[in-house]
C-alpha cells in the first residue's frame, strides 16, 4: 500500500473513531468518574513538566531577545515580546507537544497493551463499548486539561522571563510587568485558549486511534506508541498554522 | 467443596433436575442456543471459514477441535459479533445477529460469557473489580455485586484471591478468575477460547471440571475451543453430580449413564471435517483426524 493510500486510510480511521465517540456521547452510560480520573492523570500529572517548559522558555526568550532590544534601546518592550510570543504561539504549541509526548504515548501504550492482551475484546464481550469507556473520557479530559495547562505554562513563562530580565539584565520588575500588560489583549487570550482546545482533541483522538489499531503483539505496542507521538506532534504543528490563519481572519488582525 | 445451593441447576443427565437456571420454557429449549448457517469469512485472499454450519443445543457443550489457524477462535469472535461474516447467518437464542449493529450486539453479548485464552483480565482492576465488572457497568447495587462476586469466586475456588491484582495471580488462577467473570449475571451461553493452553495438567483438569460443572449443573450451553486431546477426554467422558450433602462429584460415563450433551466438531482450513460424538471421532478413518488424535 502506498503512502497516500495509507494516509487516507488513517484519516478515515481517525474520522470514524471521532464520529463514534461523538455519537456515543449522546448515549448512556456516561463515565464522569473516568473523566475525572483522566483529568487527574493528564492534567495534574502533566503540570510539572508544563510549568518547567514554560518557565525556561520564557527565560530563554528574554535571554535571546534582550541584547538585541537593548541595542535598539527598546529593552522596556521585552515583556511585550515574551507575552505575545508565549500566549499566541509557544505556550499552546509547546504545551501540546509536551502533552503529546507524555500523555499521547501513555494513552497509546495503554490501549495498545489492552488490545494485544485481549482486554478490549473482553470489554466488548462484557457488553461495554471501549469507545465510550476508554476513548471519550481520555479525549474529553485532554480537551479540558490542555487549555488549563497552557495557562499555567504561559504564567510561568512570563514569570521566568521576568526573573531572567530582572536578575541577569537588571530590568525593573514594574517595567517588565507593564510591558507584558501592553503586549497582551483579549484576542490573544481567547486565541491562546481556542488553540489548546483543538490540540487536545487532536492528541486524544490520534493517540486513542493508534492504541486501538495496534497489531503485532508487544512490538506493535511500541510501534503504535511511537507513531502516536509523531503523528500527534506533527498534526499539532500543522493545525497551529491553520488555526493561526483562521484566528487572524476571525479577529481581523494581522498580529495572529 | 459443597455445591452452593443458591446456584440453581438442571443437569439434563438424569437425576436432580430442577427449574433451569436461566428460566427457559420447554418451547424455548427447542430453539438452539447457537446456530451457524453456511457461514463464510475471508480476510483479503485468505479464506478463514468456508461454509460452516453447526448447532449448539441448550445445555450442550460443543468441543471445537482443530490445529492452529483452522478458524476455531474466529467462530467465537463471530458469535460475539466482534467480526462480521461475509456470508451466511449466525443465530443466538434463535435471533439472527448477523446484521445487528453495535447497540443490538451489546444486548446479545450480555447473555454470553466469554473465557479468553490468557484470561484477558483488566490489569488495572483487582480480582473483585474484574469479576464485578459486568454488574458494576449495569449499575447493580453494591451489596448484590459483592454477594454475586463471592458466589462466583467460590464456584471457581478462588474466594481467597478476591483482593489480589491480576499480576499477583498464576496462569491457572487468571483463567479461573476469567471464568468467574464470564459467569457473573448467569449467562446462558459460555464460550471458552483455548482456556487450558499453556497450563500444567492438574490446572487444565480444574478448568475442564469447571466447564463440566457449568454444563451439568448450570444448564449452560457452551463452545469449548481447544486443540488438546486431554480436554476432549475429560469433557466427553465425565459428568458432574451433586450428592446428598451438596458435594460435587465427577463420574465417568459407562453402563449407568451415557453423555448426550457433548458434541465434537473438527475444523481444518476453515471447513468442518468432522461433526459427531467423541467415539465417532476416535473411530474416524480420516488420516488428518488420526494424526490429530494420536499426534503422529
Coordinates of C-alpha atoms in Angstrom, one line a residue:
Chain A
X1 CA 0.0 0.0 0.0
X2 CA 1.5 3.4 -1.0
X3 CA 1.9 6.3 1.3
X4 CA -1.1 8.3 0.1
X5 CA -3.5 5.3 0.4
X6 CA -2.2 4.7 3.9
X7 CA -2.6 8.3 4.9
X8 CA -6.2 8.3 3.6
X9 CA -7.0 5.1 5.4
X10 CA -5.5 6.5 8.7
X11 CA -7.5 9.7 8.2
X12 CA -10.7 7.6 7.6
X13 CA -10.0 5.5 10.7
X14 CA -9.4 8.6 12.9
X15 CA -12.6 10.3 11.5
X16 CA -14.7 7.2 12.1
X17 CA -13.4 6.9 15.7
X18 CA -14.2 10.6 16.3
X19 CA -17.7 10.0 14.8
X20 CA -18.3 7.0 17.0
X21 CA -17.1 9.0 20.0
X22 CA -19.5 11.9 19.3
X23 CA -22.4 9.6 18.7
X24 CA -21.6 7.7 21.9
X25 CA -21.7 11.0 23.9
X26 CA -25.5 11.1 23.5
X27 CA -26.0 7.6 25.0
X28 CA -25.9 6.2 28.5
X29 CA -23.9 5.2 30.4
X30 CA -21.6 8.2 30.7
X31 CA -18.4 7.8 32.5
X32 CA -18.0 11.0 34.5
X33 CA -15.8 9.3 37.1
X34 CA -13.5 8.1 34.4
X35 CA -13.2 11.7 33.0
X36 CA -12.3 13.0 36.5
X37 CA -9.6 10.2 36.9
X38 CA -8.2 11.0 33.4
X39 CA -8.2 14.8 34.3
X40 CA -6.1 13.9 37.3
X41 CA -3.7 11.7 35.3
X42 CA -3.5 14.0 32.3
X43 CA -3.9 17.4 33.9
X44 CA -2.3 17.2 37.3
X45 CA 0.2 14.7 36.2
X46 CA 1.5 16.9 33.4
X47 CA 1.6 20.1 35.4
X48 CA 5.2 19.7 36.5
X49 CA 6.7 19.3 33.0
X50 CA 4.5 22.0 31.6
X51 CA 5.5 24.5 34.2
X52 CA 9.2 23.8 33.8
X53 CA 8.9 24.0 30.0
X54 CA 7.0 27.3 30.2
X55 CA 9.4 28.8 32.8
X56 CA 12.6 28.1 30.9
X57 CA 11.0 29.0 27.5
X58 CA 10.1 32.5 28.9
X59 CA 13.6 32.7 30.3
X60 CA 15.3 31.8 27.1
X61 CA 13.1 34.2 25.1
X62 CA 14.4 37.1 27.3
X63 CA 17.9 35.7 27.2
X64 CA 17.9 35.8 23.4
X65 CA 15.8 38.9 22.8
X66 CA 17.1 41.3 25.4
X67 CA 20.5 42.1 24.0
X68 CA 19.0 42.9 20.6
X69 CA 16.3 45.1 22.2
X70 CA 18.9 46.9 24.2
X71 CA 20.9 47.5 21.0
X72 CA 17.9 49.4 19.6
X73 CA 17.1 50.9 23.0
X74 CA 13.8 49.1 23.3
X75 CA 14.6 47.0 26.3
X76 CA 11.4 48.3 28.1
X77 CA 9.4 46.3 25.5
X78 CA 11.0 43.0 26.5
X79 CA 7.9 41.8 28.4
X80 CA 5.7 42.6 25.5
X81 CA 7.7 40.3 23.2
X82 CA 7.7 37.4 25.7
X83 CA 4.0 37.8 26.4
X84 CA 3.0 37.9 22.7
X85 CA 5.2 35.0 21.7
X86 CA 4.2 32.9 24.6
X87 CA 0.5 33.4 24.7
X88 CA -0.1 33.3 21.0
X89 CA 2.2 30.6 19.9
X90 CA 4.8 29.0 22.1
X91 CA 2.6 28.4 25.1
X92 CA -0.1 26.4 23.3
X93 CA 2.2 24.6 20.9
X94 CA 4.9 23.7 23.4
X95 CA 2.4 22.6 26.0
X96 CA 0.6 20.5 23.4
X97 CA 3.9 18.9 22.3
X98 CA 4.9 18.1 25.9
X99 CA 1.5 16.6 26.5
X100 CA 1.6 14.7 23.2
X101 CA 4.9 13.2 24.3
X102 CA 3.9 12.3 27.8
X103 CA 0.1 11.6 27.6
X104 CA -0.2 10.6 24.0
X105 CA 2.4 7.9 24.4
X106 CA 0.8 6.7 27.6
X107 CA -2.7 6.5 26.1
X108 CA -1.5 4.7 23.0
X109 CA 0.7 2.2 25.0
X110 CA -2.1 1.6 27.5
X111 CA -4.8 0.9 24.9
X112 CA -2.3 -1.0 22.7
X113 CA -1.5 -3.3 25.5
X114 CA -5.2 -3.8 26.2
X115 CA -5.7 -4.8 22.5
X116 CA -2.9 -7.3 22.4
X117 CA -3.9 -8.9 25.7
X118 CA -7.5 -9.1 24.5
X119 CA -8.7 -6.8 27.2
X120 CA -10.5 -4.7 24.6
X121 CA -12.3 -7.8 23.3
X122 CA -13.1 -8.8 26.9
X123 CA -14.6 -5.4 27.4
X124 CA -16.8 -5.7 24.3
X125 CA -17.7 -9.2 25.3
X126 CA -18.9 -7.9 28.7
X127 CA -21.2 -5.5 26.9
X128 CA -19.2 -2.3 27.3
X129 CA -18.3 0.0 24.4
X130 CA -14.5 0.7 24.6
X131 CA -15.1 3.9 22.7
X132 CA -17.4 5.2 25.4
X133 CA -15.5 3.7 28.3
X134 CA -11.9 4.4 27.2
X135 CA -11.8 6.9 24.3
X136 CA -14.4 9.5 25.3
X137 CA -13.1 10.1 28.8
X138 CA -9.5 10.5 27.6
X139 CA -10.3 12.8 24.8
X140 CA -12.7 14.9 26.9
X141 CA -10.1 15.1 29.7
X142 CA -7.4 16.3 27.2
X143 CA -9.8 18.9 25.7
X144 CA -10.5 20.2 29.2
X145 CA -6.9 19.9 30.6
X146 CA -4.9 21.3 27.8
X147 CA -6.2 24.9 28.0
X148 CA -5.6 24.9 31.7
X149 CA -2.1 23.6 31.3
X150 CA -1.4 26.2 28.6
X151 CA -2.5 29.0 31.0
X152 CA -0.1 27.5 33.7
X153 CA 2.7 27.3 31.1
X154 CA 2.0 31.0 30.0
X155 CA 2.0 32.3 33.6
X156 CA 5.2 30.5 34.5
X157 CA 6.8 31.5 31.1
X158 CA 6.1 35.2 31.9
X159 CA 7.4 34.7 35.4
X160 CA 10.6 33.0 34.0
X161 CA 11.1 35.8 31.6
X162 CA 10.6 38.4 34.3
X163 CA 13.1 36.7 36.6
X164 CA 15.8 36.4 34.0
X165 CA 15.2 40.0 32.8
X166 CA 15.5 41.3 36.4
X167 CA 18.2 39.1 37.7
X168 CA 20.5 39.0 34.7
X169 CA 19.8 42.2 32.8
X170 CA 18.6 44.3 35.8
X171 CA 15.3 45.3 34.2
X172 CA 12.9 46.7 36.7
X173 CA 10.0 44.4 37.6
X174 CA 7.4 47.1 37.2
X175 CA 8.7 48.0 33.7
X176 CA 8.5 44.3 32.7
X177 CA 5.0 43.9 34.1
X178 CA 3.6 47.0 32.4
X179 CA 5.3 45.8 29.2
X180 CA 3.6 42.4 29.5
X181 CA 0.2 44.1 30.0
X182 CA 0.7 46.3 27.0
X183 CA 1.6 43.3 24.9
X184 CA -1.5 41.2 25.6
X185 CA -5.1 41.9 24.6
X186 CA -8.3 39.9 24.9
X187 CA -7.9 38.5 21.4
X188 CA -4.6 37.0 22.3
X189 CA -6.1 35.3 25.4
X190 CA -9.1 33.9 23.5
X191 CA -6.9 32.6 20.7
X192 CA -4.5 31.1 23.3
X193 CA -7.4 29.2 24.8
X194 CA -9.0 28.1 21.5
X195 CA -5.9 26.5 20.2
X196 CA -5.3 24.1 23.0
X197 CA -8.9 23.0 22.9
X198 CA -8.3 21.8 19.3
X199 CA -4.9 20.4 20.2
X200 CA -6.4 18.4 23.0
X201 CA -8.9 16.8 20.6
X202 CA -6.1 16.1 18.1
X203 CA -3.8 14.5 20.6
X204 CA -6.6 12.5 22.2
X205 CA -8.2 11.1 19.1
X206 CA -4.9 10.2 17.4
X207 CA -3.4 8.5 20.5
X208 CA -6.6 6.5 21.1
X209 CA -6.8 5.5 17.4
X210 CA -3.2 4.4 17.3
X211 CA -3.6 2.5 20.5
X212 CA -6.8 0.7 19.4
X213 CA -5.4 -0.2 16.0
X214 CA -2.4 -1.9 17.5
X215 CA -1.4 -5.2 15.8
X216 CA 1.6 -7.4 16.1
X217 CA 1.9 -8.1 19.9
X218 CA 4.3 -6.2 22.2
X219 CA 6.4 -5.0 19.2
X220 CA 3.2 -3.5 17.8
X221 CA 2.6 -1.6 21.1
X222 CA 6.0 0.1 20.8
X223 CA 5.4 0.9 17.1
X224 CA 1.9 2.4 17.7
X225 CA 3.2 4.4 20.7
X226 CA 6.0 6.0 18.6
X227 CA 3.5 6.6 15.7
X228 CA 1.0 8.2 18.0
X229 CA 3.6 10.7 19.4
X230 CA 5.0 11.5 16.0
X231 CA 1.6 11.9 14.3
X232 CA 0.1 13.9 17.1
X233 CA 3.1 16.3 17.3
X234 CA 3.1 16.9 13.5
X235 CA -0.6 17.3 13.5
X236 CA -0.4 19.9 16.3
X237 CA 2.1 22.0 14.4
X238 CA 0.2 21.8 11.1
X239 CA -3.1 22.6 12.9
X240 CA -1.4 25.5 14.6
X241 CA -0.6 27.1 11.3
X242 CA -4.2 26.8 10.1
X243 CA -5.7 27.9 13.4
X244 CA -3.4 31.0 13.5
X245 CA -4.6 31.8 9.9
X246 CA -8.2 31.3 11.0
X247 CA -7.9 33.4 14.1
X248 CA -6.3 36.1 12.1
X249 CA -9.4 36.3 10.0
X250 CA -11.7 35.9 13.0
X251 CA -10.2 38.7 15.0
X252 CA -9.5 40.8 11.8
X253 CA -5.9 41.2 13.0
X254 CA -2.6 40.7 11.3
X255 CA -0.9 40.0 14.5
X256 CA -2.2 36.4 14.8
Chain B
X1 CA -16.2 -28.0 48.3
X2 CA -20.0 -28.2 48.9
X3 CA -22.1 -27.1 45.9
X4 CA -23.7 -23.7 46.6
X5 CA -27.4 -24.3 46.9
X6 CA -28.0 -20.8 45.6
X7 CA -26.7 -21.9 42.3
X8 CA -29.8 -23.4 40.7
X9 CA -29.2 -26.3 38.3
X10 CA -30.7 -28.6 35.7
X11 CA -28.2 -31.2 34.8
X12 CA -30.1 -32.9 32.0
X13 CA -28.2 -36.1 32.6
X14 CA -30.7 -37.9 34.8
X15 CA -31.5 -37.1 38.5
X16 CA -31.7 -33.9 40.4
X17 CA -33.5 -31.9 37.7
X18 CA -34.6 -28.5 38.9
X19 CA -36.0 -25.5 37.2
X20 CA -33.5 -24.4 34.6
X21 CA -31.2 -21.7 36.0
X22 CA -32.0 -19.3 33.2
X23 CA -35.7 -19.9 33.3
X24 CA -36.1 -21.1 29.8
X25 CA -39.5 -22.6 28.9
X26 CA -39.8 -26.0 27.3
X27 CA -40.7 -24.4 24.0
X28 CA -37.7 -22.1 24.2
X29 CA -35.5 -25.1 24.8
X30 CA -36.2 -26.4 21.3
X31 CA -34.5 -23.3 19.9
X32 CA -30.8 -23.9 19.6
X33 CA -28.5 -21.7 21.8
X34 CA -26.2 -21.1 18.8
X35 CA -26.6 -21.9 15.2
X36 CA -24.3 -21.3 12.2
X37 CA -25.8 -21.4 8.8
X38 CA -23.3 -21.7 5.9
X39 CA -21.1 -19.0 7.4
X40 CA -18.2 -17.8 5.2
X41 CA -15.4 -15.4 6.0
X42 CA -12.2 -14.4 4.3
X43 CA -9.5 -11.8 5.1
X44 CA -8.3 -10.5 1.7
X45 CA -7.4 -13.6 -0.3
X46 CA -7.2 -15.9 2.7
X47 CA -10.4 -18.0 3.3
X48 CA -10.9 -18.4 7.1
X49 CA -14.3 -20.1 7.2
X50 CA -15.7 -21.8 4.2
X51 CA -19.4 -22.5 4.6
X52 CA -19.6 -23.5 8.3
X53 CA -22.9 -24.9 9.6
X54 CA -23.5 -26.4 13.1
X55 CA -25.8 -26.1 16.0
X56 CA -25.3 -26.0 19.8
X57 CA -28.4 -27.1 21.6
X58 CA -29.4 -25.8 25.0
X59 CA -27.3 -27.3 27.8
X60 CA -24.9 -28.8 25.2
X61 CA -21.1 -28.4 25.1
X62 CA -19.7 -28.3 21.6
X63 CA -16.0 -29.0 21.6
X64 CA -14.3 -27.3 18.6
X65 CA -11.1 -29.1 17.7
X66 CA -8.5 -28.0 15.1
X67 CA -5.0 -27.0 14.5
X68 CA -3.6 -23.5 14.7
X69 CA -5.1 -21.2 12.1
X70 CA -8.0 -23.6 11.3
X71 CA -10.6 -20.9 12.2
X72 CA -11.6 -22.1 15.8
X73 CA -11.2 -18.7 17.6
X74 CA -12.9 -16.9 14.6
X75 CA -16.1 -18.9 15.3
X76 CA -16.1 -17.4 18.9
X77 CA -15.4 -13.9 17.6
X78 CA -18.3 -14.2 15.1
X79 CA -20.7 -15.3 17.9
X80 CA -19.7 -12.2 19.9
X81 CA -20.1 -10.0 16.9
X82 CA -16.5 -8.9 17.2
X83 CA -16.2 -9.6 13.4
X84 CA -18.9 -10.0 10.8
X85 CA -19.2 -12.9 8.3
X86 CA -19.0 -12.3 4.6
X87 CA -22.0 -14.6 4.0
X88 CA -24.3 -16.9 6.0
X89 CA -26.2 -16.4 9.2
X90 CA -25.4 -16.7 12.9
X91 CA -28.2 -17.2 15.3
X92 CA -28.0 -16.8 19.1
X93 CA -31.1 -17.9 21.0
X94 CA -32.9 -18.0 17.7
X95 CA -32.1 -14.4 16.9
X96 CA -30.2 -13.7 13.7
X97 CA -27.3 -11.4 14.9
X98 CA -25.6 -11.2 11.5
X99 CA -26.9 -7.7 10.7
X100 CA -27.0 -6.4 14.2
X101 CA -25.4 -3.0 15.0
X102 CA -23.2 -2.4 18.0
X103 CA -26.1 -1.4 20.2
X104 CA -28.0 -4.6 19.5
X105 CA -24.9 -6.7 19.8
X106 CA -24.3 -5.3 23.3
X107 CA -27.7 -6.7 24.3
X108 CA -26.8 -10.1 22.9
X109 CA -23.3 -10.1 24.5
X110 CA -24.9 -9.7 27.9
X111 CA -26.3 -13.2 27.7
X112 CA -22.9 -14.6 26.7
X113 CA -20.0 -15.3 29.0
X114 CA -16.5 -15.4 27.3
X115 CA -13.4 -17.0 28.7
X116 CA -10.3 -15.8 26.9
X117 CA -7.1 -17.8 26.2
X118 CA -5.0 -15.8 28.7
X119 CA -7.9 -14.8 30.9
X120 CA -7.8 -11.2 29.5
X121 CA -8.3 -9.7 33.0
X122 CA -8.2 -6.0 33.3
X123 CA -4.7 -5.3 34.7
X124 CA -5.7 -2.1 36.5
X125 CA -8.6 -3.7 38.3
X126 CA -8.5 -6.1 41.3
X127 CA -9.9 -9.6 41.1
X128 CA -13.1 -8.3 42.8
X129 CA -13.4 -5.5 40.4
X130 CA -12.8 -7.8 37.4
X131 CA -15.5 -10.2 38.4
X132 CA -17.8 -7.4 39.4
X133 CA -17.2 -5.5 36.1
X134 CA -20.4 -6.5 34.2
X135 CA -22.7 -5.9 37.2
X136 CA -21.0 -2.6 38.0
X137 CA -21.5 -1.4 34.4
X138 CA -25.2 -2.3 34.7
X139 CA -25.4 -0.2 37.9
X140 CA -26.4 -3.1 40.2
X141 CA -26.4 -2.4 43.9
X142 CA -23.0 -2.8 45.6
X143 CA -24.2 -5.4 48.2
X144 CA -25.7 -7.5 45.5
X145 CA -22.5 -7.2 43.4
X146 CA -20.4 -8.4 46.4
X147 CA -22.7 -11.3 47.0
X148 CA -22.5 -12.4 43.4
X149 CA -18.7 -11.9 43.1
X150 CA -18.1 -14.0 46.2
X151 CA -20.5 -16.7 44.9
X152 CA -18.7 -16.9 41.6
X153 CA -15.2 -16.9 43.1
X154 CA -16.4 -19.7 45.4
X155 CA -17.6 -21.6 42.3
X156 CA -14.1 -21.4 40.8
X157 CA -12.4 -21.9 44.2
X158 CA -10.7 -18.6 44.4
X159 CA -12.5 -16.7 47.2
X160 CA -9.2 -16.0 48.9
X161 CA -7.9 -14.1 45.9
X162 CA -10.6 -11.5 46.0
X163 CA -8.4 -8.6 46.9
X164 CA -5.5 -9.5 44.7
X165 CA -4.4 -7.8 41.5
X166 CA -4.2 -9.9 38.3
X167 CA -0.4 -9.5 38.2
X168 CA -0.2 -11.5 41.5
X169 CA -2.1 -14.5 40.1
X170 CA -0.7 -17.6 38.4
X171 CA -1.8 -18.5 34.8
X172 CA -4.3 -21.0 36.1
X173 CA -5.7 -18.6 38.6
X174 CA -6.1 -15.9 35.9
X175 CA -8.1 -18.4 33.8
X176 CA -10.3 -19.2 36.7
X177 CA -11.0 -15.6 37.5
X178 CA -11.7 -15.2 33.8
X179 CA -14.3 -17.9 34.1
X180 CA -15.8 -16.3 37.3
X181 CA -16.1 -13.0 35.4
X182 CA -17.7 -14.7 32.4
X183 CA -20.3 -16.4 34.7
X184 CA -21.5 -13.3 36.5
X185 CA -25.0 -12.5 35.5
X186 CA -25.8 -16.2 34.9
X187 CA -25.2 -16.2 31.1
X188 CA -27.0 -19.0 29.3
X189 CA -24.1 -19.4 26.9
X190 CA -20.4 -19.6 27.7
X191 CA -17.6 -19.5 25.1
X192 CA -14.2 -20.9 26.0
X193 CA -11.3 -19.9 23.8
X194 CA -8.5 -22.4 24.5
X195 CA -8.8 -21.9 28.2
X196 CA -6.2 -24.6 29.1
X197 CA -3.4 -23.5 26.7
X198 CA -0.1 -23.4 28.4
X199 CA -1.3 -24.7 31.7
X200 CA 0.0 -27.7 33.7
X201 CA -2.2 -30.9 33.5
X202 CA -3.8 -30.6 37.0
X203 CA -4.7 -26.9 36.4
X204 CA -6.0 -27.8 32.9
X205 CA -8.1 -30.5 34.6
X206 CA -9.5 -28.0 37.0
X207 CA -10.6 -25.7 34.2
X208 CA -12.3 -28.7 32.4
X209 CA -14.1 -29.6 35.7
X210 CA -15.5 -26.1 35.8
X211 CA -16.7 -26.5 32.2
X212 CA -18.3 -29.8 33.2
X213 CA -20.0 -28.3 36.2
X214 CA -21.4 -25.5 34.1
X215 CA -22.7 -28.0 31.6
X216 CA -24.2 -30.5 34.0
X217 CA -25.2 -28.4 37.0
X218 CA -25.9 -25.0 35.5
X219 CA -27.6 -25.9 32.1
X220 CA -25.2 -23.7 30.3
X221 CA -24.7 -24.1 26.6
X222 CA -21.1 -23.7 25.6
X223 CA -18.5 -23.8 22.9
X224 CA -15.1 -25.1 24.1
X225 CA -12.4 -24.3 21.6
X226 CA -9.2 -26.4 22.1
X227 CA -6.5 -28.4 20.4
X228 CA -5.7 -30.5 23.4
X229 CA -7.0 -34.1 23.4
X230 CA -7.0 -34.3 27.2
X231 CA -9.7 -31.7 27.3
X232 CA -11.8 -33.8 24.9
X233 CA -11.3 -36.8 27.1
X234 CA -12.5 -35.1 30.2
X235 CA -15.4 -33.2 28.7
X236 CA -16.8 -36.1 26.7
X237 CA -16.4 -38.9 29.2
X238 CA -17.1 -37.3 32.6
X239 CA -20.1 -35.7 34.2
X240 CA -20.8 -33.9 37.5
X241 CA -23.3 -34.8 40.1
X242 CA -24.2 -33.4 43.5
X243 CA -24.5 -35.8 46.4
X244 CA -27.0 -35.6 49.3
X245 CA -24.6 -33.4 51.3
X246 CA -24.2 -30.9 48.4
X247 CA -20.8 -32.0 47.3
X248 CA -19.9 -32.1 43.6
X249 CA -18.5 -35.4 42.3
X250 CA -17.2 -36.3 38.8
X251 CA -18.0 -39.7 37.4
X252 CA -17.1 -41.4 34.2
X253 CA -19.8 -42.3 31.7
X254 CA -20.3 -46.0 31.4
X255 CA -23.1 -48.6 32.0
X256 CA -25.0 -46.3 34.3
X257 CA -25.1 -43.2 32.1
X258 CA -24.1 -42.1 28.6
X259 CA -23.4 -38.4 28.0
X260 CA -25.6 -37.0 25.3
X261 CA -25.0 -33.3 25.9
X262 CA -21.5 -33.1 24.4
X263 CA -20.6 -33.0 20.7
X264 CA -17.4 -32.5 18.8
X265 CA -16.6 -30.7 15.6
X266 CA -13.2 -30.6 14.0
X267 CA -12.1 -27.8 11.7
X268 CA -9.4 -27.9 9.0
X269 CA -8.6 -25.0 6.7
X270 CA -11.9 -23.3 7.6
X271 CA -14.1 -26.3 6.9
X272 CA -15.8 -28.8 9.2
X273 CA -14.2 -32.1 8.5
X274 CA -16.0 -33.9 11.4
X275 CA -19.1 -33.5 13.4
X276 CA -20.4 -36.0 15.9
X277 CA -19.7 -37.7 19.2
X278 CA -16.2 -38.4 20.6
X279 CA -16.5 -42.1 20.0
X280 CA -17.2 -41.5 16.3
X281 CA -14.2 -39.1 16.1
X282 CA -11.9 -41.8 17.5
X283 CA -13.3 -44.3 15.0
X284 CA -13.0 -42.0 12.0
X285 CA -10.8 -43.1 9.1
X286 CA -9.6 -39.6 8.0
X287 CA -5.8 -39.6 8.2
X288 CA -5.7 -36.0 9.4
X289 CA -8.1 -36.9 12.3
X290 CA -5.9 -39.9 13.1
X291 CA -2.8 -37.8 13.2
X292 CA -4.5 -35.1 15.2
X293 CA -5.7 -37.6 17.9
X294 CA -2.5 -39.6 18.1
X295 CA 0.0 -36.8 17.4
X296 CA 1.8 -38.9 14.7

